[in-house]
């Protein structure tokens, strides 16, 4: 599967397989969802992002890992 992130507002920092990406308003990132990844809002201002998940052949597996609490 794949993940696509579009930063709508603020700043979002993504780490994909140990590589850092700093997304600001209007930036986007596409990557293989099977790679180790995580994200954070690095500052006090609110950030908003659009996240689209394509689970590929694994159906709901990618979605489930993002909804675990």
CSV table of N, CA, C and O in Angstrom, one decimal:
chain,number,residue,atom,x,y,z
A,1,UNK,N,0.8,-1.2,0.0
A,1,UNK,CA,0.0,0.0,0.0
A,1,UNK,C,0.9,1.3,0.0
A,1,UNK,O,2.1,1.2,0.0
A,2,UNK,N,0.2,2.4,0.0
A,2,UNK,CA,0.9,3.7,0.0
A,2,UNK,C,0.1,4.7,0.9
A,2,UNK,O,-1.0,4.5,1.2
A,3,UNK,N,0.9,5.7,1.3
A,3,UNK,CA,0.3,6.8,2.0
A,3,UNK,C,0.6,8.1,1.3
A,3,UNK,O,1.7,8.3,0.8
A,4,UNK,N,-0.3,9.0,1.3
A,4,UNK,CA,-0.1,10.3,0.7
A,4,UNK,C,-0.6,11.3,1.7
A,4,UNK,O,-1.7,11.2,2.3
A,5,UNK,N,0.3,12.3,2.1
A,5,UNK,CA,0.0,13.3,3.0
A,5,UNK,C,0.1,14.7,2.4
A,5,UNK,O,1.0,14.9,1.6
A,6,UNK,N,-0.9,15.5,2.6
A,6,UNK,CA,-0.9,16.9,2.1
A,6,UNK,C,-1.1,17.8,3.3
A,6,UNK,O,-2.1,17.7,4.1
A,7,UNK,N,-0.1,18.7,3.6
A,7,UNK,CA,-0.2,19.6,4.7
A,7,UNK,C,-1.1,20.8,4.4
A,7,UNK,O,-0.9,21.5,3.4
A,8,UNK,N,-2.2,20.9,5.1
A,8,UNK,CA,-3.2,22.0,4.9
A,8,UNK,C,-2.8,23.2,5.7
A,8,UNK,O,-3.1,24.3,5.2
A,9,UNK,N,-2.2,23.0,6.9
A,9,UNK,CA,-2.0,24.2,7.7
A,9,UNK,C,-0.9,23.8,8.7
A,9,UNK,O,-0.8,22.7,9.2
A,10,UNK,N,-0.1,24.8,9.1
A,10,UNK,CA,1.0,24.5,10.1
A,10,UNK,C,2.2,23.8,9.5
A,10,UNK,O,2.5,23.8,8.4
A,11,UNK,N,2.8,23.0,10.4
A,11,UNK,CA,4.0,22.2,10.1
A,11,UNK,C,3.8,20.8,10.6
A,11,UNK,O,3.4,20.6,11.8
A,12,UNK,N,4.1,19.8,9.8
A,12,UNK,CA,4.0,18.4,10.2
A,12,UNK,C,5.4,17.8,9.8
A,12,UNK,O,5.9,18.0,8.7
A,13,UNK,N,6.0,17.2,10.8
A,13,UNK,CA,7.3,16.5,10.5
A,13,UNK,C,7.0,15.0,10.4
A,13,UNK,O,6.3,14.4,11.3
A,14,UNK,N,7.5,14.4,9.3
A,14,UNK,CA,7.3,13.0,9.1
A,14,UNK,C,8.7,12.3,9.1
A,14,UNK,O,9.7,12.9,8.6
A,15,UNK,N,8.8,11.2,9.6
A,15,UNK,CA,10.0,10.3,9.5
A,15,UNK,C,9.6,9.1,8.8
A,15,UNK,O,8.7,8.4,9.2
A,16,UNK,N,10.2,8.8,7.7
A,16,UNK,CA,10.0,7.6,6.9
A,16,UNK,C,11.3,6.8,6.8
A,16,UNK,O,12.2,7.3,6.2
A,17,UNK,N,11.3,5.6,7.3
A,17,UNK,CA,12.5,4.8,7.3
A,17,UNK,C,13.8,5.6,7.7
A,17,UNK,O,14.8,5.5,7.1
A,18,UNK,N,13.7,6.4,8.8
A,18,UNK,CA,14.8,7.1,9.3
A,18,UNK,C,15.1,8.4,8.7
A,18,UNK,O,15.9,9.2,9.1
A,19,UNK,N,14.4,8.8,7.6
A,19,UNK,CA,14.6,10.0,6.9
A,19,UNK,C,13.6,11.0,7.2
A,19,UNK,O,12.4,10.7,7.3
A,20,UNK,N,14.0,12.3,7.5
A,20,UNK,CA,13.1,13.3,8.0
A,20,UNK,C,12.6,14.2,6.9
A,20,UNK,O,13.3,14.5,5.9
A,21,UNK,N,11.3,14.5,7.0
A,21,UNK,CA,10.6,15.4,6.0
A,21,UNK,C,9.8,16.4,6.8
A,21,UNK,O,9.1,16.1,7.7
A,22,UNK,N,10.0,17.7,6.5
A,22,UNK,CA,9.3,18.8,7.2
A,22,UNK,C,8.3,19.3,6.1
A,22,UNK,O,8.7,19.9,5.1
A,23,UNK,N,7.0,19.1,6.4
A,23,UNK,CA,6.0,19.6,5.5
A,23,UNK,C,5.3,20.8,6.0
A,23,UNK,O,4.9,20.9,7.2
A,24,UNK,N,5.2,21.8,5.2
A,24,UNK,CA,4.5,23.1,5.5
A,24,UNK,C,3.3,23.2,4.5
A,24,UNK,O,3.2,22.4,3.6
A,25,UNK,N,2.5,24.2,4.8
A,25,UNK,CA,1.3,24.4,4.0
A,25,UNK,C,1.6,24.2,2.5
A,25,UNK,O,2.5,24.9,1.9
A,26,UNK,N,0.8,23.3,1.9
A,26,UNK,CA,1.0,23.1,0.4
A,26,UNK,C,1.9,21.9,0.1
A,26,UNK,O,1.9,21.5,-1.1
A,27,UNK,N,2.7,21.5,1.0
A,27,UNK,CA,3.7,20.4,0.7
A,27,UNK,C,3.0,19.0,0.8
A,27,UNK,O,2.0,18.9,1.5
A,28,UNK,N,3.5,18.1,0.1
A,28,UNK,CA,2.9,16.7,0.2
A,28,UNK,C,4.0,15.7,0.1
A,28,UNK,O,5.2,16.0,-0.2
A,29,UNK,N,3.6,14.5,0.6
A,29,UNK,CA,4.6,13.4,0.7
A,29,UNK,C,3.9,12.1,0.3
A,29,UNK,O,2.8,11.8,0.8
A,30,UNK,N,4.5,11.3,-0.5
A,30,UNK,CA,4.0,10.0,-0.9
A,30,UNK,C,5.0,8.9,-0.6
A,30,UNK,O,6.2,9.1,-1.0
A,31,UNK,N,4.6,7.8,0.1
A,31,UNK,CA,5.6,6.8,0.4
A,31,UNK,C,5.0,5.4,0.5
A,31,UNK,O,3.7,5.3,0.7
A,32,UNK,N,5.8,4.4,0.5
A,32,UNK,CA,5.3,3.0,0.6
A,32,UNK,C,4.9,2.9,2.1
A,32,UNK,O,5.8,3.0,3.0
A,33,UNK,N,3.7,2.5,2.3
A,33,UNK,CA,3.1,2.4,3.7
A,33,UNK,C,3.8,1.3,4.5
A,33,UNK,O,3.6,1.3,5.8
A,34,UNK,N,4.5,0.4,3.9
A,34,UNK,CA,5.1,-0.7,4.6
A,34,UNK,C,6.4,-0.3,5.3
A,34,UNK,O,6.9,-1.0,6.2
A,35,UNK,N,6.9,0.9,4.9
A,35,UNK,CA,8.1,1.4,5.6
A,35,UNK,C,7.8,1.9,7.0
A,35,UNK,O,6.7,2.4,7.2
A,36,UNK,N,8.7,1.8,7.9
A,36,UNK,CA,8.5,2.3,9.2
A,36,UNK,C,8.4,3.8,9.1
A,36,UNK,O,9.1,4.5,8.4
A,37,UNK,N,7.3,4.4,9.8
A,37,UNK,CA,7.1,5.8,9.7
A,37,UNK,C,6.3,6.3,10.9
A,37,UNK,O,5.7,5.5,11.6
A,38,UNK,N,6.4,7.6,11.1
A,38,UNK,CA,5.7,8.3,12.2
A,38,UNK,C,5.7,9.8,11.9
A,38,UNK,O,6.4,10.3,11.0
A,39,UNK,N,4.8,10.5,12.6
A,39,UNK,CA,4.7,11.9,12.3
A,39,UNK,C,4.5,12.6,13.6
A,39,UNK,O,4.1,12.0,14.6
A,40,UNK,N,4.7,14.0,13.6
A,40,UNK,CA,4.5,14.8,14.8
A,40,UNK,C,4.3,16.3,14.4
A,40,UNK,O,4.7,16.7,13.3
A,41,UNK,N,3.6,17.0,15.2
A,41,UNK,CA,3.5,18.4,15.1
A,41,UNK,C,4.6,19.0,15.9
A,41,UNK,O,4.6,18.9,17.2
A,42,UNK,N,5.6,19.6,15.4
A,42,UNK,CA,6.8,20.1,16.1
A,42,UNK,C,6.6,21.3,17.0
A,42,UNK,O,7.5,21.6,17.8
A,43,UNK,N,5.5,22.0,16.8
A,43,UNK,CA,5.4,23.3,17.4
A,43,UNK,C,4.1,23.5,18.2
A,43,UNK,O,3.2,22.6,18.2
A,44,UNK,N,3.9,24.6,18.8
A,44,UNK,CA,2.7,24.9,19.5
A,44,UNK,C,1.5,25.2,18.6
A,44,UNK,O,0.3,25.1,19.1
A,45,UNK,N,1.7,25.6,17.4
A,45,UNK,CA,0.6,26.0,16.5
A,45,UNK,C,-0.1,24.8,16.0
A,45,UNK,O,0.5,23.7,15.8
A,46,UNK,N,-1.4,24.9,15.8
A,46,UNK,CA,-2.2,23.8,15.2
A,46,UNK,C,-1.8,23.4,13.8
A,46,UNK,O,-1.5,24.3,13.0
A,47,UNK,N,-1.7,22.1,13.5
A,47,UNK,CA,-1.4,21.7,12.2
A,47,UNK,C,-2.6,20.8,11.7
A,47,UNK,O,-3.2,20.1,12.5
A,48,UNK,N,-2.8,20.9,10.4
A,48,UNK,CA,-3.8,20.1,9.8
A,48,UNK,C,-3.2,19.4,8.5
A,48,UNK,O,-2.5,20.0,7.8
A,49,UNK,N,-3.6,18.1,8.3
A,49,UNK,CA,-3.1,17.4,7.2
A,49,UNK,C,-4.2,16.5,6.6
A,49,UNK,O,-5.1,16.1,7.4
A,50,UNK,N,-4.1,16.3,5.4
A,50,UNK,CA,-5.0,15.3,4.7
A,50,UNK,C,-4.2,14.1,4.5
A,50,UNK,O,-3.1,14.1,3.9
A,51,UNK,N,-4.7,12.9,5.0
A,51,UNK,CA,-3.9,11.7,4.9
A,51,UNK,C,-4.8,10.7,4.1
A,51,UNK,O,-5.9,10.4,4.4
A,52,UNK,N,-4.3,10.2,3.0
A,52,UNK,CA,-5.0,9.2,2.2
A,52,UNK,C,-4.2,7.9,2.2
A,52,UNK,O,-3.0,7.9,1.9
A,53,UNK,N,-4.9,6.8,2.6
A,53,UNK,CA,-4.3,5.5,2.7
A,53,UNK,C,-4.8,4.6,1.6
A,53,UNK,O,-6.0,4.5,1.4
A,54,UNK,N,-3.8,4.0,0.9
A,54,UNK,CA,-4.2,2.9,0.0
A,54,UNK,C,-3.6,1.6,0.5
A,54,UNK,O,-2.4,1.4,0.5
A,55,UNK,N,-4.5,0.8,1.0
A,55,UNK,CA,-4.0,-0.4,1.6
A,55,UNK,C,-3.5,-1.5,0.6
A,55,UNK,O,-2.9,-2.5,1.0
A,56,UNK,N,-3.7,-1.2,-0.6
A,56,UNK,CA,-3.2,-2.2,-1.6
A,56,UNK,C,-3.8,-3.5,-1.4
A,56,UNK,O,-5.0,-3.7,-1.2
A,57,UNK,N,-3.0,-4.6,-1.6
A,57,UNK,CA,-3.5,-5.9,-1.5
A,57,UNK,C,-3.8,-6.4,0.0
A,57,UNK,O,-4.5,-7.4,0.2
A,58,UNK,N,-3.4,-5.6,0.9
A,58,UNK,CA,-3.5,-6.0,2.3
A,58,UNK,C,-4.9,-5.5,2.9
A,58,UNK,O,-5.1,-5.6,4.1
A,59,UNK,N,-5.7,-4.9,2.1
A,59,UNK,CA,-7.0,-4.4,2.4
A,59,UNK,C,-6.9,-3.5,3.7
A,59,UNK,O,-6.4,-2.4,3.6
A,60,UNK,N,-7.5,-3.9,4.8
A,60,UNK,CA,-7.6,-3.0,6.0
A,60,UNK,C,-6.4,-3.0,6.9
A,60,UNK,O,-6.4,-2.2,7.9
A,61,UNK,N,-5.3,-3.7,6.6
A,61,UNK,CA,-4.2,-3.7,7.5
A,61,UNK,C,-3.6,-2.4,7.7
A,61,UNK,O,-3.3,-2.0,8.8
A,62,UNK,N,-3.4,-1.6,6.6
A,62,UNK,CA,-2.8,-0.3,6.8
A,62,UNK,C,-3.7,0.7,7.6
A,62,UNK,O,-3.2,1.4,8.4
A,63,UNK,N,-4.9,0.6,7.3
A,63,UNK,CA,-5.9,1.5,8.1
A,63,UNK,C,-5.9,1.1,9.5
A,63,UNK,O,-5.8,1.9,10.4
A,64,UNK,N,-5.9,-0.2,9.9
A,64,UNK,CA,-6.0,-0.6,11.2
A,64,UNK,C,-4.7,-0.2,12.0
A,64,UNK,O,-4.9,0.2,13.2
A,65,UNK,N,-3.6,-0.2,11.5
A,65,UNK,CA,-2.4,0.2,12.2
A,65,UNK,C,-2.4,1.7,12.6
A,65,UNK,O,-1.8,2.1,13.6
A,66,UNK,N,-3.1,2.5,11.9
A,66,UNK,CA,-3.2,3.9,12.2
A,66,UNK,C,-4.4,4.3,13.1
A,66,UNK,O,-4.4,5.3,13.7
A,67,UNK,N,-5.3,3.3,13.4
A,67,UNK,CA,-6.4,3.6,14.3
A,67,UNK,C,-6.2,2.9,15.6
A,67,UNK,O,-7.0,3.1,16.5
A,68,UNK,N,-5.1,2.3,15.8
A,68,UNK,CA,-4.8,1.7,17.2
A,68,UNK,C,-4.5,2.8,18.2
A,68,UNK,O,-3.8,3.7,17.9
A,69,UNK,N,-5.0,2.6,19.4
A,69,UNK,CA,-4.7,3.6,20.4
A,69,UNK,C,-3.9,3.0,21.5
A,69,UNK,O,-3.6,1.9,21.6
